[in-house]
Each structure stands twice: as structure tokens, then as C-alpha cells.
Short mmCIF file of C-alpha atoms and ligand atoms in Angstrom, two decimals:
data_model
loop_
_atom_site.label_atom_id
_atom_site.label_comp_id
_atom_site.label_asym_id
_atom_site.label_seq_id
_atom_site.Cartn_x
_atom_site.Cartn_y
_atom_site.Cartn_z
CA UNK A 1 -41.94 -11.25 -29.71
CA UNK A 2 -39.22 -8.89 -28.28
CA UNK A 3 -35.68 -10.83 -29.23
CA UNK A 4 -33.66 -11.82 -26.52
CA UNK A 5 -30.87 -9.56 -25.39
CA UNK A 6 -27.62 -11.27 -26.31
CA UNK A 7 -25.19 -12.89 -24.44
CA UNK A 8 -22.39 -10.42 -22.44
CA UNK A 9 -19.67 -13.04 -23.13
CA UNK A 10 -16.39 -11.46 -21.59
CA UNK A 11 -18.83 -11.41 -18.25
CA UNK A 12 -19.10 -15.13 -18.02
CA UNK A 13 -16.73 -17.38 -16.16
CA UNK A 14 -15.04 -20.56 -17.85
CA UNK A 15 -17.67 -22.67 -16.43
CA UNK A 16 -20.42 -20.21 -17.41
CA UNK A 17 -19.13 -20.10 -20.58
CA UNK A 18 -18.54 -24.35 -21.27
CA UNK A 19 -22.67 -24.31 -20.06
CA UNK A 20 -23.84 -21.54 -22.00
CA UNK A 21 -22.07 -23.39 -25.22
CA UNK A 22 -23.17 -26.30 -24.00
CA UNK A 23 -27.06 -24.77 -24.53
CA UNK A 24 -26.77 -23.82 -27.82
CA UNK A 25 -25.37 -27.36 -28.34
CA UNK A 26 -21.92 -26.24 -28.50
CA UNK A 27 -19.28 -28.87 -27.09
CA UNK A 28 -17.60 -27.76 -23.87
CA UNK A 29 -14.08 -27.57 -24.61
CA UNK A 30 -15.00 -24.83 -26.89
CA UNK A 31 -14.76 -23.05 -24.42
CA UNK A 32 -11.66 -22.68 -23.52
CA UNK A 33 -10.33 -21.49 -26.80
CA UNK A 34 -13.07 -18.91 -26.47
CA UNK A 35 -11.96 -18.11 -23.07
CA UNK A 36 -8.05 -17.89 -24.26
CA UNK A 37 -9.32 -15.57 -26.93
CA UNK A 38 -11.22 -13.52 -25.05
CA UNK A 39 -8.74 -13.03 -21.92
CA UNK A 40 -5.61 -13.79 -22.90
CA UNK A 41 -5.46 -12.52 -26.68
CA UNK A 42 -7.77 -9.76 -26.46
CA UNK A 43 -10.14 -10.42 -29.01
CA UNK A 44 -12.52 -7.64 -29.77
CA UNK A 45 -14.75 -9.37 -32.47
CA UNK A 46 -15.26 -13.15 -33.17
CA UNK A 47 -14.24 -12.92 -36.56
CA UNK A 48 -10.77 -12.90 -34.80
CA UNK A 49 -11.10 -16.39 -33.64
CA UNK A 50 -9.53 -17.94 -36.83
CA UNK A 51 -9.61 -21.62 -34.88
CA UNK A 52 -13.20 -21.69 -34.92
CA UNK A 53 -14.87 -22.43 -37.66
CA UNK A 54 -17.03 -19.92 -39.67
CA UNK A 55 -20.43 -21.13 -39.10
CA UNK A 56 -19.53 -21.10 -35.27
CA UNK A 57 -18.23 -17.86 -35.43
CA UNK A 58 -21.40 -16.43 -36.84
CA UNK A 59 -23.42 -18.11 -34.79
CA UNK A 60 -21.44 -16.24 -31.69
CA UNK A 61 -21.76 -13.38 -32.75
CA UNK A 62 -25.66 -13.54 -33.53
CA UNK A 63 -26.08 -14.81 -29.39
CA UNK A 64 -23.54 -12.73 -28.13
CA UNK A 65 -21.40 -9.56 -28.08
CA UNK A 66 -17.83 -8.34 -26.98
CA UNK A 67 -17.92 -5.95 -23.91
CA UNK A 68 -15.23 -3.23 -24.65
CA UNK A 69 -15.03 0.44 -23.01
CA UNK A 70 -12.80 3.49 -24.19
CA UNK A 71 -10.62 5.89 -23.32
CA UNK A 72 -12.31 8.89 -23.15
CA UNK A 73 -9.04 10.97 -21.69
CA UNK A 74 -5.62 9.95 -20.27
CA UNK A 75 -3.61 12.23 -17.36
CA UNK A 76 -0.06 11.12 -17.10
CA UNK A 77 1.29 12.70 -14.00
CA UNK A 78 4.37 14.86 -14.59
CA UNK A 79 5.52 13.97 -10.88
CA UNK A 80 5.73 10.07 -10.80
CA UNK A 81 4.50 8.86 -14.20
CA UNK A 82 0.94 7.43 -12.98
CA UNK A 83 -1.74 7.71 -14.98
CA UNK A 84 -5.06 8.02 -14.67
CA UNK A 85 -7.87 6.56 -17.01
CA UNK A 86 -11.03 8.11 -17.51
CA UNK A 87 -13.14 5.13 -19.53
CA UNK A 88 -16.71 5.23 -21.03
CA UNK A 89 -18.58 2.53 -21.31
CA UNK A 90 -21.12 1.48 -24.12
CA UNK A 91 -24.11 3.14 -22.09
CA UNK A 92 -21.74 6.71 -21.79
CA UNK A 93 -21.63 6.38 -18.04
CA UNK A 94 -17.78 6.72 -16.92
CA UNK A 95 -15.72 5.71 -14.27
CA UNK A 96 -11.78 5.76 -13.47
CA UNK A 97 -8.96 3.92 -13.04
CA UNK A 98 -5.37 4.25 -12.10
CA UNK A 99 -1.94 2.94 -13.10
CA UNK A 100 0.71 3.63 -10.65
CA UNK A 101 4.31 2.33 -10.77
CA UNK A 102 6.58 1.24 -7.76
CA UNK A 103 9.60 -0.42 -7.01
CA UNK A 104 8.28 -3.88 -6.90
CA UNK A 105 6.05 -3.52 -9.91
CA UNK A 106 3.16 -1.34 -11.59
CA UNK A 107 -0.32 -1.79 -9.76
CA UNK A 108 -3.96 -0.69 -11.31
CA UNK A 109 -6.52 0.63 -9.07
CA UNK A 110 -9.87 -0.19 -10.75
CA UNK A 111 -13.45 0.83 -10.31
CA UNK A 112 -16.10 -1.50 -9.27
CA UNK A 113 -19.86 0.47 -9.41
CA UNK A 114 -20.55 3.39 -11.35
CA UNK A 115 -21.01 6.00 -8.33
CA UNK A 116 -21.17 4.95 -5.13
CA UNK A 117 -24.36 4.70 -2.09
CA UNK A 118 -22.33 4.43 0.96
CA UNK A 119 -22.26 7.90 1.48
CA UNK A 120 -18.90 8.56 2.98
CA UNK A 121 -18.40 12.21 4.25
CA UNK A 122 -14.82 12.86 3.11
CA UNK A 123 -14.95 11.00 -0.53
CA UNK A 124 -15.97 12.45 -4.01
CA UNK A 125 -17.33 8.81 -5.73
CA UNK A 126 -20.37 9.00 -3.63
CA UNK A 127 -21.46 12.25 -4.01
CA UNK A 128 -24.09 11.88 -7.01
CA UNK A 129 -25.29 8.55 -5.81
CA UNK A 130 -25.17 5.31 -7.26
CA UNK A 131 -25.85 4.61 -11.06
CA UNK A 132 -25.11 0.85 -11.44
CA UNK A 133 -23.09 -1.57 -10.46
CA UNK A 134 -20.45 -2.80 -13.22
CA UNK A 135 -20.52 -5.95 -14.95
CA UNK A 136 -16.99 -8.75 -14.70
CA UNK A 137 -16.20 -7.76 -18.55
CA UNK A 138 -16.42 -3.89 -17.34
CA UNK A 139 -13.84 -4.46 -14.46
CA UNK A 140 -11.56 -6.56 -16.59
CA UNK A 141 -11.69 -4.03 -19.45
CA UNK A 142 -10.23 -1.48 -16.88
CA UNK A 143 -7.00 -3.90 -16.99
CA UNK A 144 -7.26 -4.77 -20.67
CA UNK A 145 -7.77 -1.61 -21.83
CA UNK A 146 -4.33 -0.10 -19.05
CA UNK A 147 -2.30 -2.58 -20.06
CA UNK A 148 -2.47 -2.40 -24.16
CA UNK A 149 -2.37 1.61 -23.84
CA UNK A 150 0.70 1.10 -21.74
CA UNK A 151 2.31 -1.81 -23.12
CA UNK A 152 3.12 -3.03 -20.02
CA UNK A 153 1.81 -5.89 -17.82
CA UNK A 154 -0.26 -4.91 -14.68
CA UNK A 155 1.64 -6.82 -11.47
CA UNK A 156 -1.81 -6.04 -8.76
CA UNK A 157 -4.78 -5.10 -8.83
CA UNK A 158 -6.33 -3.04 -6.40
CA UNK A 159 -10.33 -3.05 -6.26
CA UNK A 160 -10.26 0.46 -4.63
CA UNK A 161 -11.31 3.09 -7.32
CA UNK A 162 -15.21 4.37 -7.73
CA UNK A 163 -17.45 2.34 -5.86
CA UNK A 164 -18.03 -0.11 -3.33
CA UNK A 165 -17.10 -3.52 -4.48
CA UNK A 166 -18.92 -5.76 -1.77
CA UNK A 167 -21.97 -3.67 -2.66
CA UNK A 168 -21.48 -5.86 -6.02
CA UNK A 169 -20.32 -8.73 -4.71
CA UNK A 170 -21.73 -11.18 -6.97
CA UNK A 171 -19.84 -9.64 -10.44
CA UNK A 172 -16.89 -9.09 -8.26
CA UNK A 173 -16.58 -12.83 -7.15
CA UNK A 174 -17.37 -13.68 -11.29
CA UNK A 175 -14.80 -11.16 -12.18
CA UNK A 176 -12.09 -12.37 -9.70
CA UNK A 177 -12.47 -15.81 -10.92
CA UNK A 178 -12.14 -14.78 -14.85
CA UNK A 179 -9.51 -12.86 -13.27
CA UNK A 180 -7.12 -15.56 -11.78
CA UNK A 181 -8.07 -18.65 -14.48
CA UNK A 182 -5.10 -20.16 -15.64
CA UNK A 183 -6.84 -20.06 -19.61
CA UNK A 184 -6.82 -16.01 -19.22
CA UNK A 185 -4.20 -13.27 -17.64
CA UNK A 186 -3.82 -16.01 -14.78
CA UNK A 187 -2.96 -12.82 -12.66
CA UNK A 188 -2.43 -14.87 -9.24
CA UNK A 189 -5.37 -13.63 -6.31
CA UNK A 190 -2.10 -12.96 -4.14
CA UNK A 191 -1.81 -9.95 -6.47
CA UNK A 192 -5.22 -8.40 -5.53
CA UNK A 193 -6.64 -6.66 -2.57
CA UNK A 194 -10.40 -5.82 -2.41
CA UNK A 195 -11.38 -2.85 -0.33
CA UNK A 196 -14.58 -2.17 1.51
CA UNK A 197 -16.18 0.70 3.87
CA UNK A 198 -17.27 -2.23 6.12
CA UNK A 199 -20.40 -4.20 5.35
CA UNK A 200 -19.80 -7.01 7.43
CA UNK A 201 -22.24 -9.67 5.97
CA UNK A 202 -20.68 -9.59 2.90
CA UNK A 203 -17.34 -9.89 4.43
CA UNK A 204 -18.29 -12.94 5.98
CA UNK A 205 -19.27 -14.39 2.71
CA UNK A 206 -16.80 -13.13 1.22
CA UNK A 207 -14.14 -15.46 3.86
CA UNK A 208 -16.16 -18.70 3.09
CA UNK A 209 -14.42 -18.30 -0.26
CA UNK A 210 -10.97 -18.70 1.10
CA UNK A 211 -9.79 -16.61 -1.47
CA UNK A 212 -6.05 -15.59 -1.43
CA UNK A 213 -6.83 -11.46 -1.73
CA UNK A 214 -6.42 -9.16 0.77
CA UNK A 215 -9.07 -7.26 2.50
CA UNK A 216 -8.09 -3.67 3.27
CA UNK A 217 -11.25 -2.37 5.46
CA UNK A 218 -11.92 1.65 5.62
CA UNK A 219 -11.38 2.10 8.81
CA UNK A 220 -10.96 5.95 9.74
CA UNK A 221 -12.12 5.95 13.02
CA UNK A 222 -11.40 4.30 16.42
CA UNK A 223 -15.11 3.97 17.94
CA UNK A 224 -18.46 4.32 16.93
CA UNK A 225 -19.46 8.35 17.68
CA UNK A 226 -16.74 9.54 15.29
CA UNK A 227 -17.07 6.69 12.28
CA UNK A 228 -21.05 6.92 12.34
CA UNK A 229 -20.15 10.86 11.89
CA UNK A 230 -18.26 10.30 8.70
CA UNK A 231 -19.32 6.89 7.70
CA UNK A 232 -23.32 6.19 7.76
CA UNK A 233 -22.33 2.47 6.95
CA UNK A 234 -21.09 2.68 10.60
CA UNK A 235 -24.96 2.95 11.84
CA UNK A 236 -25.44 -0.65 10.47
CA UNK A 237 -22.53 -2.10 10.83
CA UNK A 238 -20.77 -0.38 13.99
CA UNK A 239 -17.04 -0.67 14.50
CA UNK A 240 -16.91 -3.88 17.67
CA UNK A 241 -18.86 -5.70 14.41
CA UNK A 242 -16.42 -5.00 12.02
CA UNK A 243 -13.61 -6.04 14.04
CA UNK A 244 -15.17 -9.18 14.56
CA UNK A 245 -15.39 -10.07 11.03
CA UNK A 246 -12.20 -9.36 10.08
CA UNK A 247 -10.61 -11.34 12.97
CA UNK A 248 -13.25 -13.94 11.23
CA UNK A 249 -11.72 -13.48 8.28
CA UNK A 250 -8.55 -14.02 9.30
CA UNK A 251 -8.93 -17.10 10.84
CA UNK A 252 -11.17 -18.45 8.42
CA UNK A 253 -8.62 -17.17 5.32
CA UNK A 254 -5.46 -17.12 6.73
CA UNK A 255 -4.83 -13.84 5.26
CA UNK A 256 -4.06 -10.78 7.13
CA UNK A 257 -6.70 -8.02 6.89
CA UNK A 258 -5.22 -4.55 6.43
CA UNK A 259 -7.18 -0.92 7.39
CA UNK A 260 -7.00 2.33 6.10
CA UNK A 261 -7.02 5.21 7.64
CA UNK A 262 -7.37 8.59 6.31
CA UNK A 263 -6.19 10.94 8.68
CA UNK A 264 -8.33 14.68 8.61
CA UNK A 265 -6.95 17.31 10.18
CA UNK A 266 -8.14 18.02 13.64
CA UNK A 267 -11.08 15.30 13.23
CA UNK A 268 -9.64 11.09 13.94
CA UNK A 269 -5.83 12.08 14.11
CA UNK A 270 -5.02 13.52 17.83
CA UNK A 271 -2.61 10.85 19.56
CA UNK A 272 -5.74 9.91 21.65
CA UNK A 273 -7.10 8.49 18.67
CA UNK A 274 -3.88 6.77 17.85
CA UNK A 275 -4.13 5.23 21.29
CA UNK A 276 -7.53 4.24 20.74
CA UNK A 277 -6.98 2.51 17.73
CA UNK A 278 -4.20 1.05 18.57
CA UNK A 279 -6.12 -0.50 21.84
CA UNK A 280 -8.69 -1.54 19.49
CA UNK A 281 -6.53 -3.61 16.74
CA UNK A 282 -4.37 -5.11 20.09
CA UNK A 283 -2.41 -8.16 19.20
CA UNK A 284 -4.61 -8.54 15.77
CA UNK A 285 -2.22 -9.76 13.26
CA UNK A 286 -2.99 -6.72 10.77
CA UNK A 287 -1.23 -3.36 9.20
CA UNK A 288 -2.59 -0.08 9.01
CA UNK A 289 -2.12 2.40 6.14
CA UNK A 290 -2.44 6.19 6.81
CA UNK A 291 -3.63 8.35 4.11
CA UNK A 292 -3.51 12.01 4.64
CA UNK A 293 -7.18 12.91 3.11
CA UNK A 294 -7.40 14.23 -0.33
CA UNK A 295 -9.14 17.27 0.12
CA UNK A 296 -12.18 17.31 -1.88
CA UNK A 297 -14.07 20.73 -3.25
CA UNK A 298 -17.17 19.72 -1.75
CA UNK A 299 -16.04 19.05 1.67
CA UNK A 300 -14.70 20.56 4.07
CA UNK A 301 -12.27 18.02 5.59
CA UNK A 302 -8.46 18.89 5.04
CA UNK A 303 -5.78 16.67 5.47
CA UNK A 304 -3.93 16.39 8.72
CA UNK A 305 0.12 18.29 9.09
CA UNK A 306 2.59 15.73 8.45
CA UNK A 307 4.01 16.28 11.89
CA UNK A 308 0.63 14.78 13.10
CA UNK A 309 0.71 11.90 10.34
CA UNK A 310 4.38 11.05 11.65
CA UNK A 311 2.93 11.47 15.12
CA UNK A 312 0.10 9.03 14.58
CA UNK A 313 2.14 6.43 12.99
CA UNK A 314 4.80 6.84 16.19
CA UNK A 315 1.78 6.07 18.68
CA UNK A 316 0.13 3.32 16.69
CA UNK A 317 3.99 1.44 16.65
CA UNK A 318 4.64 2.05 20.53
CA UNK A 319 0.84 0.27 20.94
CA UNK A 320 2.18 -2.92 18.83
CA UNK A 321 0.32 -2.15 15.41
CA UNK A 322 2.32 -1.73 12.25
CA UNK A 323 1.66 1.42 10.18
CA UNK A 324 3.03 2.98 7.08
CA UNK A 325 1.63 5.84 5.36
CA UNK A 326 0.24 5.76 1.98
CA UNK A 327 3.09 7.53 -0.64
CA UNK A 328 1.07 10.18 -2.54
CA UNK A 329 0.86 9.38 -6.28
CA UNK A 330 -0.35 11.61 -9.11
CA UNK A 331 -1.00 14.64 -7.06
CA UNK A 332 -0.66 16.70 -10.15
CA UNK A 333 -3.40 14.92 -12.00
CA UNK A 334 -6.33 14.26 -9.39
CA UNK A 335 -5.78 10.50 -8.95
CA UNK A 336 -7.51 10.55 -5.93
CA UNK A 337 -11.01 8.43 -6.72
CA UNK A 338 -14.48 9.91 -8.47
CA UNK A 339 -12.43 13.22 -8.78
CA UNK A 340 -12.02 12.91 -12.74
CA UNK A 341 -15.34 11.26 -13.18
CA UNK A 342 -17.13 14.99 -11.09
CA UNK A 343 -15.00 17.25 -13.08
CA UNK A 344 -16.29 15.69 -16.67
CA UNK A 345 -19.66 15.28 -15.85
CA UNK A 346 -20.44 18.04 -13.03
CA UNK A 347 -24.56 16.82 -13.16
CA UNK A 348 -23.49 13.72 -11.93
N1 LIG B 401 -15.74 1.56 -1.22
C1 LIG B 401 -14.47 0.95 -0.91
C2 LIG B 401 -13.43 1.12 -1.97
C3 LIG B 401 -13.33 2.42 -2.69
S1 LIG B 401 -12.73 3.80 -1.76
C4 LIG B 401 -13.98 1.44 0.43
O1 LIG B 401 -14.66 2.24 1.05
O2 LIG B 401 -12.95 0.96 0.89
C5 LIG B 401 -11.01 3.46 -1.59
C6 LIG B 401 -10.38 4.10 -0.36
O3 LIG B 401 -10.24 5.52 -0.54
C7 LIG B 401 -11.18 3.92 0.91
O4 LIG B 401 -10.34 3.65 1.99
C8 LIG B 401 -11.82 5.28 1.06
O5 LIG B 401 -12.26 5.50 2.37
C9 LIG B 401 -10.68 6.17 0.63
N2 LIG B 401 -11.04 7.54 0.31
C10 LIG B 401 -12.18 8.02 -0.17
N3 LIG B 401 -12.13 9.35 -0.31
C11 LIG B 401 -10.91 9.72 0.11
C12 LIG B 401 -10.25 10.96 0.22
N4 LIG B 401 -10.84 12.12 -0.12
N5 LIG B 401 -8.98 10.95 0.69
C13 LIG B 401 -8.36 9.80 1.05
N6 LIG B 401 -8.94 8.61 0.97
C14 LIG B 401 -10.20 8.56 0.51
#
């Protein structure tokens, strides 16, 4: 009889974890101090766990195993200090993540799927294709793993490196609550925002979990012609649809939604576009961050002149919608997403 694959541990929330004990006759408060071990003390085997008895500890490990993943290289930009994190996991797929410091604290932009299917025009993650999506212990050993290397403690999280994280949507939810238990990092939901090209029914149940996050939706486009050019999500889910559920959102969560906006030069960024959007997001409580387009090999999109970035942001403000535009991090080190991950494994 083939033996049963064993137990991902790190991957299961507090309540997964008290019933999974609880099945191999384990009692439940065990499993917090496994928890607490796990999340907040970074254990990486169980013989760690010196408050748990021997036999239990064997037992663990003979059911289960500790996720980890490993630096594989490390760019610290000579600009602004960020630094970018090329992990592999225990299958040797990779994926990135990025540590960038500001004023009001340092934030880690994490990976959610190895590759990506969404098939954006202008971005670099999805142009192999997915792989897989990642598992909770794989998105919290992105934060782990940044914040031992750096001795430092990650303020936010942004779910906004490779992949699409509602396209996972059931690991993200198990990760986010791992994430935000008071027996682990207890890093506060307020501290994370989630971003997605636009898939609408997962948005939606994504707002019956009142969750205090913020959704940042990938906007880049006014109306339907131009974002079904760039975005092929846009074909299922076209822009009056997407609108919708974020204004569902918001009034479901409470929580402002905020849109990017990548701004390529001579394609979505003439002031008639501006105007457009604006019109669109019309007395929507919401903000909209501009991102001059990292230009990627394989594309031929460039980014837009800064006087038409300022120019964009100036029309968007005289329509009533708040802008800012995105400060450029690590430009000396390829922090924009998936572009690491292509230049180590070109096949890909
Ligand atoms: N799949 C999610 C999250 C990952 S992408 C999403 O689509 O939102 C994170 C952000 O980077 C998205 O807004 C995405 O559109 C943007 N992005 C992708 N490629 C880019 C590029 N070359 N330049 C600027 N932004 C890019």
C-alpha cells in the first residue's frame, strides 16, 4: 500500500491544526504551542519544540513535515536599499519577492502562484504560463525567510509579486488567516493589500469575508476595447463588471478599493483617457496609483514621459479622483515582478 503523503503542517490554520491533532488523538490545545512554534519562533524541525514531549515530537515528525524554501540569490539595490529575493522551493520551481523600505515602515511584496495564466500583455510573470499555485506555508516562508535574512520586522505585506492571488484563492484566504492569528506574527490584515487583474467572482467572495485588506484592482484601462487589448481577463470579466464589484466591495467591507494603473506610452495615457477614467471612478470613494510600465524585453510597451504621467495625474484630480504615482524602487536590480524568476530560468 502506497504510504500516505505527510502532513504540510506550516499550511494549516490554528483550527486545521487543533483537528488534525485532534485525529491522531492529540489534545487540541496542542496546538497552539505548535502553532507559536511554527509562526512565531520559526521552528524548522520538531526536535526544536523542547515543550513537547519526545514521543510527541516523533510522532510529528513521522505525519508531518516543515515547509521551508531558500534563498537561491539576493539583489540589494545600490539606489534605495530594496532587495529582491529570488527563493526555491523544495520542488526547484522559483518565484520572487521584494523588500522595500519607506518612511512609514519596510513593506514585502510576495508571490502568490508560481507563473501566472492571466495573460497580461505588458507583464513578464505570465509569460511561460502557469506552473502551480503556492501553498499558505510557501507564502509565509516569503516573510519568514525576508525577515530573518534582514533582521528586521516586515510592517505590510503586499500580495502583488508573481501570480494571481484570487486565481488561488482558497491558500490565500488559509494563508491570510495563519497570517493575522494572534498565536503567530499577528501581522494586523490592515497591513495587507491583495491585488488582482479583475476576476470578479472571486472578488465577491472574497467581500463576504469582511476582511480588513485592501483590494488594489489592475485597472489600466478606462473601457472595454483598450483593457480586452492588453488584458484577456477583460473578455470575461469586462470593465462596467468590475466596477460593480468593487463598489460591492466597498459597501459590503467598508474598505476603500484602490486601482492601478500602469501608464504605456502612447497606448491608455492621453488626457482623454484620464477623462475617461476619471468619469468612470466618479464620486467612488477610491485612489488610483500610476505606475509608469516597466518595460519588459519581450514586449514592446514602453513607459509613458513623465510630463504625460504628471499630466494624467493633473486630469484625474480636476475629475475628483485622487492619484499618486507609484515611487520607483530597485530600478537597478529588476524588482519589477517575474523579471528575476525569466532571467534564471530562460525555459520557463
Ligand atoms: N495578478 C495580480 C497581482 C500581481 S501583478 C494583478 O494583476 O494585480 C502586480 C501589479 O503589477 C499589477 O497591477 C500588474 O498589472 C502590474 N504589472 C505587471 N507587469 C507590469 C509592468 N511591466 N510594469 C508595471 N506594472 C506591471
Amino acid at each position: 500500500m502506497a504510504k500516505m503523503a505527510k502532513m504540510d503542517i506550516k499550511s494549516l490554520t490554528l483550527p486545521g491544526l487543533a483537528d488534525w491533532l485532534a485525529e491522531l488523538g492529540e489534545p487540541k490545545y496542542r496546538a497552539s504551542q505548535i502553532f507559536t512554534w511554527l509562526h512565531r519562533r520559526g521552528a524548522g524541525e520538531f526536535a526544536e519544540m523542547s515543550d513537547l514531549s519526545l514521543p510527541l515530537r516523533e510522532k510529528l515528525s513521522q505525519k508531518a513535515y516543515i515547509n521551508s524554501i531558500m534563498i537561491q540569490k539576493k539583489l540589494v539595490s545600490e539606489v534605495d536599499g530594496t532587495v529582491k529575493y529570488l527563493y526555491e522551493l523544495s520542488d526547484g520551481n522559483f518565484i520572487e519577492a521584494v523588500l522595500m523600505h519607506h518612511h512609514h515602515g519596510s513593506s514585502l511584496c510576495i508571490s502568490t502562484q508560481v507563473g501566472c495564466r492571466m495573460g497580461c500583455g505588458f507583464c513578464a510573470s505570465t509569460l511561460g504560463g502557469l506552473v502551480r499555485g503556492l501553498t499558505p506555508a510557501e507564502m509565509l516562508d516569503q516573510l519568514y525567510t525576508a525577515q530573518r535574512d534582514s533582521a528586521q520586522r516586515v510592517d505590510s505585506l503586499v500580495l502583488m509579486g508573481i501570480g494571481e492571488p484570487l486565481d488561488n484563492l482558497d491558500h490565500v484566504l488559509r494563508f491570510l488567516s495563519i497570517l493575522s492569528a494572534p498565536e503567530g506574527v499577528n501581522l494586523s490584515l490592515r497591513h495587507v493589500s491583495l491585488s488582482t487583474c479583475g476576476l470578479v467572482d472571486k472578488i465577491r467572495e472574497l467581500a463576504r469575508h469582511r476582511l480588513g485588506l485592501t483590494l488594489s484592482v489592475s485597472l489600466h484601462a478606462p473601457n472595454d476595447a483598450l483593457r480586452g487589448k492588453i488584458m484577456p481577463v477583460n473578455h470575461k470579466w469586462p470593465v462596467g463588471e468590475l466596477i460593480g464589484a468593487c463598489k460591492d466591495y466597498f459597501a459590503v467591507t467598508g474598505r476603500r478599493v484602490s486601482f492601478e494603473y500602469a501608464l504605456i506610452d502612447g497606448l491608455n495615457d492621453s488626457e482623454g483617457h484620464a477623462r475617461e477614467l476619471a468619469e468612470l471612478l466618479r464620486g467612488f470613494p477610491c485612489h488610483v496609483n500610476l505606475i509608469p510600465v516597466n518595460t519588459v524585453a519581450e514586449t514592446a510597451y514602453r513607459r509613458s514621459k513623465a510630463r504625460q504621467v504628471h499630466r494624467f495625474r493633473q486630469v484625474l484630480e480636476q475629475g475628483g479622483v485622487t492619484a499618486t504615482v507609484r515611487r520607483e524602487l530597485g530600478s537597478d536590480i529588476a524588482a519589477a515582478c517575474g523579471q528575476l524568476r525569466r532571467q534564471h530560468k530562460p525555459t520557463l
